[in-house]
PDB file of C-alpha atoms in Angstrom:
ATOM      1  CA  UNK E   1       6.985  45.796  -5.697  1.00  0.00           C
ATOM      2  CA  UNK E   2       5.560  42.987  -3.542  1.00  0.00           C
ATOM      3  CA  UNK E   3       5.728  39.373  -4.680  1.00  0.00           C
ATOM      4  CA  UNK E   4       2.520  37.597  -4.698  1.00  0.00           C
ATOM      5  CA  UNK E   5       2.380  34.747  -1.931  1.00  0.00           C
ATOM      6  CA  UNK E   6       0.169  32.331  -3.788  1.00  0.00           C
ATOM      7  CA  UNK E   7       1.830  29.747  -5.770  1.00  0.00           C
ATOM      8  CA  UNK E   8       0.795  28.886  -9.151  1.00  0.00           C
ATOM      9  CA  UNK E   9      -1.780  26.139  -9.466  1.00  0.00           C
ATOM     10  CA  UNK E  10      -0.836  23.105 -11.401  1.00  0.00           C
ATOM     11  CA  UNK E  11      -3.231  21.314 -13.507  1.00  0.00           C
ATOM     12  CA  UNK E  12      -4.869  18.338 -12.013  1.00  0.00           C
ATOM     13  CA  UNK E  13      -3.930  15.254 -14.187  1.00  0.00           C
ATOM     14  CA  UNK E  14      -7.069  13.596 -15.607  1.00  0.00           C
ATOM     15  CA  UNK E  15      -7.491   9.829 -15.728  1.00  0.00           C
ATOM     16  CA  UNK E  16      -6.398   8.377 -18.988  1.00  0.00           C
ATOM     17  CA  UNK E  17      -9.038   7.995 -21.451  1.00  0.00           C
ATOM     18  CA  UNK E  18      -7.558   4.751 -22.897  1.00  0.00           C
ATOM     19  CA  UNK E  19      -8.010   3.088 -19.569  1.00  0.00           C
ATOM     20  CA  UNK E  20     -11.453   2.351 -19.943  1.00  0.00           C
ATOM     21  CA  UNK E  21     -11.360   0.827 -23.505  1.00  0.00           C
ATOM     22  CA  UNK E  22      -8.580  -1.349 -22.146  1.00  0.00           C
ATOM     23  CA  UNK E  23     -10.534  -2.560 -19.363  1.00  0.00           C
ATOM     24  CA  UNK E  24     -13.477  -3.165 -21.667  1.00  0.00           C
ATOM     25  CA  UNK E  25     -11.251  -5.076 -23.967  1.00  0.00           C
ATOM     26  CA  UNK E  26      -9.987  -7.288 -21.261  1.00  0.00           C
ATOM     27  CA  UNK E  27     -13.345  -8.021 -20.094  1.00  0.00           C
ATOM     28  CA  UNK E  28     -14.356  -8.846 -23.571  1.00  0.00           C
ATOM     29  CA  UNK E  29     -11.649 -11.215 -23.941  1.00  0.00           C
ATOM     30  CA  UNK E  30     -12.659 -12.980 -20.889  1.00  0.00           C
ATOM     31  CA  UNK E  31     -15.975 -13.349 -22.100  1.00  0.00           C
ATOM     32  CA  UNK E  32     -14.877 -14.373 -25.565  1.00  0.00           C
ATOM     33  CA  UNK E  33     -12.911 -17.190 -23.955  1.00  0.00           C
ATOM     34  CA  UNK E  34     -16.072 -18.714 -22.112  1.00  0.00           C
ATOM     35  CA  UNK E  35     -18.435 -18.482 -25.046  1.00  0.00           C
ATOM     36  CA  UNK E  36     -17.495 -21.821 -26.647  1.00  0.00           C
ATOM     37  CA  UNK E  37     -17.313 -23.926 -23.241  1.00  0.00           C
ATOM     38  CA  UNK E  38     -20.733 -22.240 -22.367  1.00  0.00           C
ATOM     39  CA  UNK E  39     -22.156 -23.170 -25.563  1.00  0.00           C
ATOM     40  CA  UNK E  40     -20.707 -26.856 -25.257  1.00  0.00           C
ATOM     41  CA  UNK E  41     -22.319 -27.277 -21.879  1.00  0.00           C
ATOM     42  CA  UNK E  42     -25.664 -25.932 -23.033  1.00  0.00           C
ATOM     43  CA  UNK E  43     -25.631 -28.203 -26.130  1.00  0.00           C
ATOM     44  CA  UNK E  44     -24.693 -31.287 -23.891  1.00  0.00           C
ATOM     45  CA  UNK E  45     -27.242 -30.425 -21.379  1.00  0.00           C
ATOM     46  CA  UNK E  46     -30.031 -30.434 -24.105  1.00  0.00           C
ATOM     47  CA  UNK E  47     -28.877 -33.409 -25.962  1.00  0.00           C
ATOM     48  CA  UNK E  48     -28.607 -35.258 -22.775  1.00  0.00           C
ATOM     49  CA  UNK E  49     -32.180 -34.561 -21.815  1.00  0.00           C
ATOM     50  CA  UNK E  50     -33.512 -34.997 -25.234  1.00  0.00           C
ATOM     51  CA  UNK E  51     -33.716 -38.781 -24.886  1.00  0.00           C
ATOM     52  CA  UNK E  52     -31.783 -39.770 -27.776  1.00  0.00           C
ATOM     53  CA  UNK E  53     -29.459 -41.735 -25.395  1.00  0.00           C
ATOM     54  CA  UNK E  54     -30.244 -43.159 -21.936  1.00  0.00           C
ATOM     55  CA  UNK E  55     -29.480 -40.546 -19.227  1.00  0.00           C
ATOM     56  CA  UNK E  56     -27.346 -43.375 -17.490  1.00  0.00           C
ATOM     57  CA  UNK E  57     -25.047 -43.566 -20.764  1.00  0.00           C
ATOM     58  CA  UNK E  58     -24.748 -39.840 -21.246  1.00  0.00           C
ATOM     59  CA  UNK E  59     -25.237 -37.956 -17.993  1.00  0.00           C
ATOM     60  CA  UNK E  60     -26.145 -34.152 -18.331  1.00  0.00           C
ATOM     61  CA  UNK E  61     -23.758 -31.687 -16.822  1.00  0.00           C
ATOM     62  CA  UNK E  62     -25.892 -30.939 -14.103  1.00  0.00           C
ATOM     63  CA  UNK E  63     -25.914 -34.460 -12.925  1.00  0.00           C
ATOM     64  CA  UNK E  64     -22.194 -34.726 -13.287  1.00  0.00           C
ATOM     65  CA  UNK E  65     -21.987 -31.602 -11.172  1.00  0.00           C
ATOM     66  CA  UNK E  66     -24.016 -33.128  -8.515  1.00  0.00           C
ATOM     67  CA  UNK E  67     -21.848 -36.224  -8.331  1.00  0.00           C
ATOM     68  CA  UNK E  68     -18.662 -34.243  -8.599  1.00  0.00           C
ATOM     69  CA  UNK E  69     -19.932 -31.984  -5.544  1.00  0.00           C
ATOM     70  CA  UNK E  70     -20.423 -35.098  -3.580  1.00  0.00           C
ATOM     71  CA  UNK E  71     -16.998 -36.711  -4.425  1.00  0.00           C
ATOM     72  CA  UNK E  72     -15.584 -33.305  -3.296  1.00  0.00           C
ATOM     73  CA  UNK E  73     -17.582 -32.183  -0.568  1.00  0.00           C
ATOM     74  CA  UNK E  74     -19.509 -35.215   0.524  1.00  0.00           C
ATOM     75  CA  UNK E  75     -22.871 -33.371   0.085  1.00  0.00           C
ATOM     76  CA  UNK E  76     -25.460 -36.285  -0.182  1.00  0.00           C
ATOM     77  CA  UNK E  77     -23.383 -39.586  -0.417  1.00  0.00           C
ATOM     78  CA  UNK E  78     -24.750 -40.389  -3.768  1.00  0.00           C
ATOM     79  CA  UNK E  79     -21.145 -41.395  -4.876  1.00  0.00           C
ATOM     80  CA  UNK E  80     -21.153 -43.962  -2.197  1.00  0.00           C
ATOM     81  CA  UNK E  81     -17.615 -45.082  -1.331  1.00  0.00           C
ATOM     82  CA  UNK E  82     -16.091 -42.042  -3.332  1.00  0.00           C
ATOM     83  CA  UNK E  83     -17.909 -39.442  -1.107  1.00  0.00           C
ATOM     84  CA  UNK E  84     -15.819 -36.667   0.138  1.00  0.00           C
ATOM     85  CA  UNK E  85     -12.557 -38.396  -1.112  1.00  0.00           C
ATOM     86  CA  UNK E  86     -11.707 -36.321  -4.102  1.00  0.00           C
ATOM     87  CA  UNK E  87      -9.051 -34.433  -2.428  1.00  0.00           C
ATOM     88  CA  UNK E  88      -7.284 -37.724  -1.264  1.00  0.00           C
ATOM     89  CA  UNK E  89      -7.643 -39.011  -4.713  1.00  0.00           C
ATOM     90  CA  UNK E  90      -5.969 -35.932  -6.362  1.00  0.00           C
ATOM     91  CA  UNK E  91      -3.168 -35.767  -3.768  1.00  0.00           C
ATOM     92  CA  UNK E  92      -2.268 -39.492  -4.748  1.00  0.00           C
ATOM     93  CA  UNK E  93      -2.303 -38.735  -8.436  1.00  0.00           C
ATOM     94  CA  UNK E  94      -0.452 -35.337  -7.838  1.00  0.00           C
ATOM     95  CA  UNK E  95       2.347 -37.088  -5.923  1.00  0.00           C
ATOM     96  CA  UNK E  96       2.943 -39.632  -8.575  1.00  0.00           C
ATOM     97  CA  UNK E  97       2.922 -36.903 -11.258  1.00  0.00           C
ATOM     98  CA  UNK E  98       5.269 -34.501  -9.694  1.00  0.00           C
ATOM     99  CA  UNK E  99       7.729 -37.241  -8.528  1.00  0.00           C
ATOM    100  CA  UNK E 100       8.016 -38.718 -12.056  1.00  0.00           C
ATOM    101  CA  UNK E 101       7.985 -35.112 -13.530  1.00  0.00           C
ATOM    102  CA  UNK E 102      10.700 -34.119 -11.332  1.00  0.00           C
ATOM    103  CA  UNK E 103      12.894 -36.979 -12.289  1.00  0.00           C
ATOM    104  CA  UNK E 104      12.406 -36.575 -15.908  1.00  0.00           C
ATOM    105  CA  UNK E 105      13.075 -33.000 -15.479  1.00  0.00           C
ATOM    106  CA  UNK E 106      16.279 -33.486 -13.837  1.00  0.00           C
ATOM    107  CA  UNK E 107      17.596 -36.275 -16.160  1.00  0.00           C
ATOM    108  CA  UNK E 108      16.013 -34.664 -19.273  1.00  0.00           C
ATOM    109  CA  UNK E 109      17.706 -31.482 -18.975  1.00  0.00           C
ATOM    110  CA  UNK E 110      21.121 -32.898 -17.698  1.00  0.00           C
ATOM    111  CA  UNK E 111      21.216 -35.291 -20.602  1.00  0.00           C
ATOM    112  CA  UNK E 112      19.866 -32.837 -23.005  1.00  0.00           C
ATOM    113  CA  UNK E 113      22.587 -30.456 -22.215  1.00  0.00           C
ATOM    114  CA  UNK E 114      25.329 -33.154 -22.566  1.00  0.00           C
ATOM    115  CA  UNK E 115      24.012 -34.456 -25.786  1.00  0.00           C
ATOM    116  CA  UNK E 116      23.538 -30.873 -27.259  1.00  0.00           C
ATOM    117  CA  UNK E 117      26.932 -29.719 -26.198  1.00  0.00           C
ATOM    118  CA  UNK E 118      29.287 -32.754 -26.773  1.00  0.00           C
ATOM    119  CA  UNK E 119      29.313 -34.605 -30.084  1.00  0.00           C
ATOM    120  CA  UNK E 120      30.954 -37.306 -28.325  1.00  0.00           C
ATOM    121  CA  UNK E 121      28.227 -37.715 -25.773  1.00  0.00           C
ATOM    122  CA  UNK E 122      25.780 -37.435 -28.902  1.00  0.00           C
ATOM    123  CA  UNK E 123      27.164 -40.387 -30.607  1.00  0.00           C
ATOM    124  CA  UNK E 124      27.253 -42.438 -27.636  1.00  0.00           C
ATOM    125  CA  UNK E 125      23.908 -42.021 -26.095  1.00  0.00           C
ATOM    126  CA  UNK E 126      21.518 -40.799 -28.768  1.00  0.00           C
ATOM    127  CA  UNK E 127      21.300 -43.980 -30.836  1.00  0.00           C
ATOM    128  CA  UNK E 128      20.022 -45.734 -27.596  1.00  0.00           C
ATOM    129  CA  UNK E 129      17.560 -43.191 -26.700  1.00  0.00           C
ATOM    130  CA  UNK E 130      16.284 -42.938 -30.357  1.00  0.00           C
ATOM    131  CA  UNK E 131      15.451 -46.567 -30.270  1.00  0.00           C
ATOM    132  CA  UNK E 132      13.590 -46.422 -26.956  1.00  0.00           C
ATOM    133  CA  UNK E 133      11.809 -43.090 -27.743  1.00  0.00           C
ATOM    134  CA  UNK E 134       9.141 -44.753 -30.261  1.00  0.00           C
ATOM    135  CA  UNK E 135       8.173 -47.320 -27.732  1.00  0.00           C
ATOM    136  CA  UNK E 136       4.946 -46.433 -26.060  1.00  0.00           C
ATOM    137  CA  UNK E 137       5.178 -45.859 -22.325  1.00  0.00           C
ATOM    138  CA  UNK E 138       1.975 -47.967 -22.075  1.00  0.00           C
ATOM    139  CA  UNK E 139       3.858 -51.037 -23.286  1.00  0.00           C
ATOM    140  CA  UNK E 140       6.025 -50.691 -20.322  1.00  0.00           C
ATOM    141  CA  UNK E 141       3.174 -51.443 -17.945  1.00  0.00           C
ATOM    142  CA  UNK E 142       3.866 -55.284 -17.585  1.00  0.00           C
ATOM    143  CA  UNK E 143       7.496 -54.947 -16.841  1.00  0.00           C
ATOM    144  CA  UNK E 144       6.866 -51.995 -14.423  1.00  0.00           C
ATOM    145  CA  UNK E 145       4.361 -54.241 -12.456  1.00  0.00           C
ATOM    146  CA  UNK E 146       6.877 -57.070 -12.291  1.00  0.00           C
ATOM    147  CA  UNK E 147       9.803 -54.842 -11.466  1.00  0.00           C
ATOM    148  CA  UNK E 148       7.972 -52.611  -8.938  1.00  0.00           C
ATOM    149  CA  UNK E 149       4.609 -54.271  -7.880  1.00  0.00           C
ATOM    150  CA  UNK E 150       1.287 -52.746  -7.306  1.00  0.00           C
ATOM    151  CA  UNK E 151       2.121 -49.376  -5.703  1.00  0.00           C
ATOM    152  CA  UNK E 152       3.196 -45.867  -6.548  1.00  0.00           C
ATOM    153  CA  UNK E 153       6.737 -46.968  -8.313  1.00  0.00           C
ATOM    154  CA  UNK E 154       5.221 -48.221 -11.372  1.00  0.00           C
ATOM    155  CA  UNK E 155       3.216 -45.147 -11.890  1.00  0.00           C
ATOM    156  CA  UNK E 156       6.068 -42.916 -11.426  1.00  0.00           C
ATOM    157  CA  UNK E 157       8.218 -44.811 -13.505  1.00  0.00           C
ATOM    158  CA  UNK E 158       5.467 -44.347 -16.454  1.00  0.00           C
ATOM    159  CA  UNK E 159       5.187 -40.901 -15.749  1.00  0.00           C
ATOM    160  CA  UNK E 160       9.033 -40.529 -15.971  1.00  0.00           C
ATOM    161  CA  UNK E 161       9.054 -42.336 -19.186  1.00  0.00           C
ATOM    162  CA  UNK E 162       6.296 -40.262 -20.875  1.00  0.00           C
ATOM    163  CA  UNK E 163       7.718 -36.864 -19.769  1.00  0.00           C
ATOM    164  CA  UNK E 164      11.408 -37.699 -20.301  1.00  0.00           C
ATOM    165  CA  UNK E 165      11.675 -37.383 -23.978  1.00  0.00           C
ATOM    166  CA  UNK E 166       9.856 -34.046 -24.685  1.00  0.00           C
ATOM    167  CA  UNK E 167      12.079 -32.420 -22.073  1.00  0.00           C
ATOM    168  CA  UNK E 168      15.078 -34.166 -23.606  1.00  0.00           C
ATOM    169  CA  UNK E 169      14.565 -33.191 -26.896  1.00  0.00           C
ATOM    170  CA  UNK E 170      13.604 -29.712 -26.190  1.00  0.00           C
ATOM    171  CA  UNK E 171      16.743 -29.202 -24.244  1.00  0.00           C
ATOM    172  CA  UNK E 172      18.910 -30.594 -27.142  1.00  0.00           C
ATOM    173  CA  UNK E 173      17.191 -28.319 -29.574  1.00  0.00           C
ATOM    174  CA  UNK E 174      17.599 -25.279 -27.215  1.00  0.00           C
ATOM    175  CA  UNK E 175      21.417 -25.995 -26.869  1.00  0.00           C
ATOM    176  CA  UNK E 176      22.024 -26.518 -30.490  1.00  0.00           C
ATOM    177  CA  UNK E 177      20.281 -23.455 -31.434  1.00  0.00           C
ATOM    178  CA  UNK E 178      22.173 -21.278 -29.157  1.00  0.00           C
ATOM    179  CA  UNK E 179      23.869 -18.178 -30.813  1.00  0.00           C
ATOM    180  CA  UNK E 180      27.382 -19.118 -31.926  1.00  0.00           C
ATOM    181  CA  UNK E 181      28.494 -15.517 -31.834  1.00  0.00           C
ATOM    182  CA  UNK E 182      27.707 -15.395 -28.049  1.00  0.00           C
ATOM    183  CA  UNK E 183      29.945 -18.576 -27.523  1.00  0.00           C
ATOM    184  CA  UNK E 184      32.855 -16.918 -29.301  1.00  0.00           C
ATOM    185  CA  UNK E 185      32.353 -13.932 -27.375  1.00  0.00           C
ATOM    186  CA  UNK E 186      32.449 -15.766 -24.070  1.00  0.00           C
ATOM    187  CA  UNK E 187      35.269 -17.739 -25.181  1.00  0.00           C
ATOM    188  CA  UNK E 188      37.408 -14.718 -26.180  1.00  0.00           C
ATOM    189  CA  UNK E 189      36.773 -13.028 -22.612  1.00  0.00           C
ATOM    190  CA  UNK E 190      38.222 -16.333 -21.156  1.00  0.00           C
ATOM    191  CA  UNK E 191      35.323 -18.185 -20.500  1.00  0.00           C
ATOM    192  CA  UNK E 192      35.903 -21.898 -19.687  1.00  0.00           C
ATOM    193  CA  UNK E 193      33.436 -24.470 -20.943  1.00  0.00           C
ATOM    194  CA  UNK E 194      31.764 -24.962 -17.772  1.00  0.00           C
ATOM    195  CA  UNK E 195      31.158 -21.061 -17.456  1.00  0.00           C
ATOM    196  CA  UNK E 196      29.870 -20.946 -21.104  1.00  0.00           C
ATOM    197  CA  UNK E 197      27.282 -23.751 -20.331  1.00  0.00           C
ATOM    198  CA  UNK E 198      26.335 -22.093 -17.160  1.00  0.00           C
ATOM    199  CA  UNK E 199      26.151 -18.337 -18.233  1.00  0.00           C
ATOM    200  CA  UNK E 200      25.240 -18.696 -22.034  1.00  0.00           C
ATOM    201  CA  UNK E 201      24.076 -21.996 -23.049  1.00  0.00           C
ATOM    202  CA  UNK E 202      21.605 -22.951 -20.426  1.00  0.00           C
ATOM    203  CA  UNK E 203      19.972 -19.552 -20.432  1.00  0.00           C
ATOM    204  CA  UNK E 204      19.797 -19.380 -24.170  1.00  0.00           C
ATOM    205  CA  UNK E 205      18.135 -22.913 -23.992  1.00  0.00           C
ATOM    206  CA  UNK E 206      15.595 -22.122 -21.305  1.00  0.00           C
ATOM    207  CA  UNK E 207      12.682 -21.054 -23.645  1.00  0.00           C
ATOM    208  CA  UNK E 208      12.949 -24.338 -25.392  1.00  0.00           C
ATOM    209  CA  UNK E 209      13.238 -26.146 -21.991  1.00  0.00           C
ATOM    210  CA  UNK E 210      10.204 -24.667 -20.891  1.00  0.00           C
ATOM    211  CA  UNK E 211       8.310 -25.611 -23.938  1.00  0.00           C
ATOM    212  CA  UNK E 212       9.279 -29.125 -23.320  1.00  0.00           C
ATOM    213  CA  UNK E 213       8.135 -29.075 -19.655  1.00  0.00           C
ATOM    214  CA  UNK E 214       4.690 -27.740 -20.636  1.00  0.00           C
ATOM    215  CA  UNK E 215       4.306 -30.819 -23.058  1.00  0.00           C
ATOM    216  CA  UNK E 216       5.718 -33.041 -20.709  1.00  0.00           C
ATOM    217  CA  UNK E 217       3.391 -32.206 -17.822  1.00  0.00           C
ATOM    218  CA  UNK E 218       0.592 -32.997 -19.992  1.00  0.00           C
ATOM    219  CA  UNK E 219       1.826 -36.268 -20.783  1.00  0.00           C
ATOM    220  CA  UNK E 220       2.620 -36.948 -17.085  1.00  0.00           C
ATOM    221  CA  UNK E 221      -0.968 -36.624 -16.047  1.00  0.00           C
ATOM    222  CA  UNK E 222      -2.061 -38.907 -18.992  1.00  0.00           C
ATOM    223  CA  UNK E 223       0.575 -41.463 -17.965  1.00  0.00           C
ATOM    224  CA  UNK E 224      -0.349 -41.462 -14.299  1.00  0.00           C
ATOM    225  CA  UNK E 225      -4.084 -41.924 -14.941  1.00  0.00           C
ATOM    226  CA  UNK E 226      -3.136 -44.775 -17.249  1.00  0.00           C
ATOM    227  CA  UNK E 227      -1.014 -46.392 -14.805  1.00  0.00           C
ATOM    228  CA  UNK E 228      -3.774 -46.109 -11.908  1.00  0.00           C
ATOM    229  CA  UNK E 229      -6.157 -47.882 -14.120  1.00  0.00           C
ATOM    230  CA  UNK E 230      -4.008 -50.719 -14.169  1.00  0.00           C
ATOM    231  CA  UNK E 231      -1.029 -50.947 -11.617  1.00  0.00           C
ATOM    232  CA  UNK E 232      -2.494 -48.733  -8.830  1.00  0.00           C
ATOM    233  CA  UNK E 233      -5.524 -48.869  -6.406  1.00  0.00           C
ATOM    234  CA  UNK E 234      -5.690 -45.074  -5.575  1.00  0.00           C
ATOM    235  CA  UNK E 235      -6.059 -41.732  -7.460  1.00  0.00           C
ATOM    236  CA  UNK E 236      -8.224 -40.153  -9.947  1.00  0.00           C
ATOM    237  CA  UNK E 237      -7.405 -42.683 -12.733  1.00  0.00           C
ATOM    238  CA  UNK E 238      -8.375 -45.604 -10.372  1.00  0.00           C
ATOM    239  CA  UNK E 239     -11.718 -43.959  -9.464  1.00  0.00           C
ATOM    240  CA  UNK E 240     -12.306 -43.364 -13.196  1.00  0.00           C
ATOM    241  CA  UNK E 241     -11.971 -47.124 -13.991  1.00  0.00           C
ATOM    242  CA  UNK E 242     -13.535 -48.308 -10.922  1.00  0.00           C
ATOM    243  CA  UNK E 243     -16.777 -46.176 -11.444  1.00  0.00           C
ATOM    244  CA  UNK E 244     -16.776 -47.492 -14.904  1.00  0.00           C
ATOM    245  CA  UNK E 245     -17.400 -51.042 -13.642  1.00  0.00           C
ATOM    246  CA  UNK E 246     -20.225 -50.028 -11.617  1.00  0.00           C
ATOM    247  CA  UNK E 247     -21.727 -48.075 -14.458  1.00  0.00           C
ATOM    248  CA  UNK E 248     -21.358 -44.688 -12.631  1.00  0.00           C
ATOM    249  CA  UNK E 249     -20.672 -42.565 -15.850  1.00  0.00           C
ATOM    250  CA  UNK E 250     -21.462 -39.163 -14.086  1.00  0.00           C
ATOM    251  CA  UNK E 251     -18.330 -40.035 -11.917  1.00  0.00           C
ATOM    252  CA  UNK E 252     -16.464 -41.203 -14.892  1.00  0.00           C
ATOM    253  CA  UNK E 253     -17.030 -37.801 -16.531  1.00  0.00           C
ATOM    254  CA  UNK E 254     -16.298 -36.114 -13.404  1.00  0.00           C
ATOM    255  CA  UNK E 255     -12.865 -37.704 -12.864  1.00  0.00           C
ATOM    256  CA  UNK E 256     -12.114 -36.809 -16.769  1.00  0.00           C
ATOM    257  CA  UNK E 257     -12.934 -33.251 -15.950  1.00  0.00           C
ATOM    258  CA  UNK E 258     -10.902 -33.449 -12.943  1.00  0.00           C
ATOM    259  CA  UNK E 259      -7.829 -34.642 -14.961  1.00  0.00           C
ATOM    260  CA  UNK E 260      -8.257 -31.960 -17.186  1.00  0.00           C
ATOM    261  CA  UNK E 261      -8.470 -29.301 -14.780  1.00  0.00           C
ATOM    262  CA  UNK E 262      -5.521 -30.489 -12.847  1.00  0.00           C
ATOM    263  CA  UNK E 263      -3.257 -30.750 -16.071  1.00  0.00           C
ATOM    264  CA  UNK E 264      -4.461 -27.107 -17.036  1.00  0.00           C
ATOM    265  CA  UNK E 265      -3.412 -25.813 -13.632  1.00  0.00           C
ATOM    266  CA  UNK E 266      -0.017 -27.647 -13.770  1.00  0.00           C
ATOM    267  CA  UNK E 267       0.498 -26.190 -17.471  1.00  0.00           C
ATOM    268  CA  UNK E 268      -0.645 -22.581 -15.934  1.00  0.00           C
ATOM    269  CA  UNK E 269       1.903 -23.066 -13.105  1.00  0.00           C
ATOM    270  CA  UNK E 270       4.722 -23.720 -15.484  1.00  0.00           C
ATOM    271  CA  UNK E 271       3.766 -20.998 -17.833  1.00  0.00           C
ATOM    272  CA  UNK E 272       3.758 -18.504 -14.981  1.00  0.00           C
ATOM    273  CA  UNK E 273       7.269 -19.811 -13.682  1.00  0.00           C
ATOM    274  CA  UNK E 274       8.450 -19.181 -17.227  1.00  0.00           C
ATOM    275  CA  UNK E 275       7.071 -15.833 -17.435  1.00  0.00           C
ATOM    276  CA  UNK E 276       9.124 -14.854 -14.354  1.00  0.00           C
ATOM    277  CA  UNK E 277      12.335 -16.612 -15.456  1.00  0.00           C
ATOM    278  CA  UNK E 278      12.368 -15.492 -18.990  1.00  0.00           C
ATOM    279  CA  UNK E 279      11.330 -11.668 -18.383  1.00  0.00           C
ATOM    280  CA  UNK E 280      14.511 -10.901 -20.304  1.00  0.00           C
ATOM    281  CA  UNK E 281      12.845 -12.696 -23.352  1.00  0.00           C
ATOM    282  CA  UNK E 282       9.610 -10.816 -22.953  1.00  0.00           C
ATOM    283  CA  UNK E 283      11.409  -7.451 -22.882  1.00  0.00           C
ATOM    284  CA  UNK E 284      13.183  -8.362 -26.134  1.00  0.00           C
ATOM    285  CA  UNK E 285      10.208  -9.493 -27.720  1.00  0.00           C
ATOM    286  CA  UNK E 286       8.586  -6.375 -26.996  1.00  0.00           C
ATOM    287  CA  UNK E 287      11.408  -4.218 -28.314  1.00  0.00           C
ATOM    288  CA  UNK E 288      11.277  -6.386 -31.521  1.00  0.00           C
ATOM    289  CA  UNK E 289       7.717  -5.531 -32.039  1.00  0.00           C
ATOM    290  CA  UNK E 290       8.071  -1.943 -31.260  1.00  0.00           C
ATOM    291  CA  UNK E 291      10.946  -1.725 -33.845  1.00  0.00           C
TER     292      UNK E 291
END
């Protein structure tokens, strides 16, 4: 009996029916996030044009956008000396933020690991840190100017002060809440204190450390703007304060929005890095939800 040469036809896989609702759901979520900002801008525009306040005191969003565009792209020169200098102002502020933030991250994580791991270090260092922690970073401005002069250094110093303690306390919390069973298991397999810190304690503390970094980067932007208003003659904070003296409130608001946007992007960058580094945590979280 002859065998048929034609191979059996396999069913062609059809696109998932659930893909379309998932796409619609993502689109809806993005629209949902934009509803409140859109309504705020519309309300602000209407209120500014209603005449309740003089337009010079509360510029409309459209007016702020025109000033911001000239500050960024030098479109028509209406911001005068600031025209086209936005990228340089942002670069100056960002340099101070990331310099102070990097120093505070290095010291905050190192000292926090030491305090959380060693009771001796905790007894020696923590009292001094707890005394310094309630002191507002702004109160250090006179000393910062005396010590470092009018330049980048006082701003970096203030950024460091503002972002150091959130990182420090988050690191201490992460180390102290490390699972003791993991430490016992590591010690039973011959792990030295150094290896326990490197391979067990530090990874276990990373979620808390990243939480502290996200808090600290917001404080860093706030402090660098404060320093630029007083101790520095460049940057977004300086433009904000200088434009206030010339009654250019449209530039003031544009500077405020710029600071908020830069802070949001910095937080987003840390969040993305945390998502890559803490992939193991995301997997365990999903498994816990499924269970």
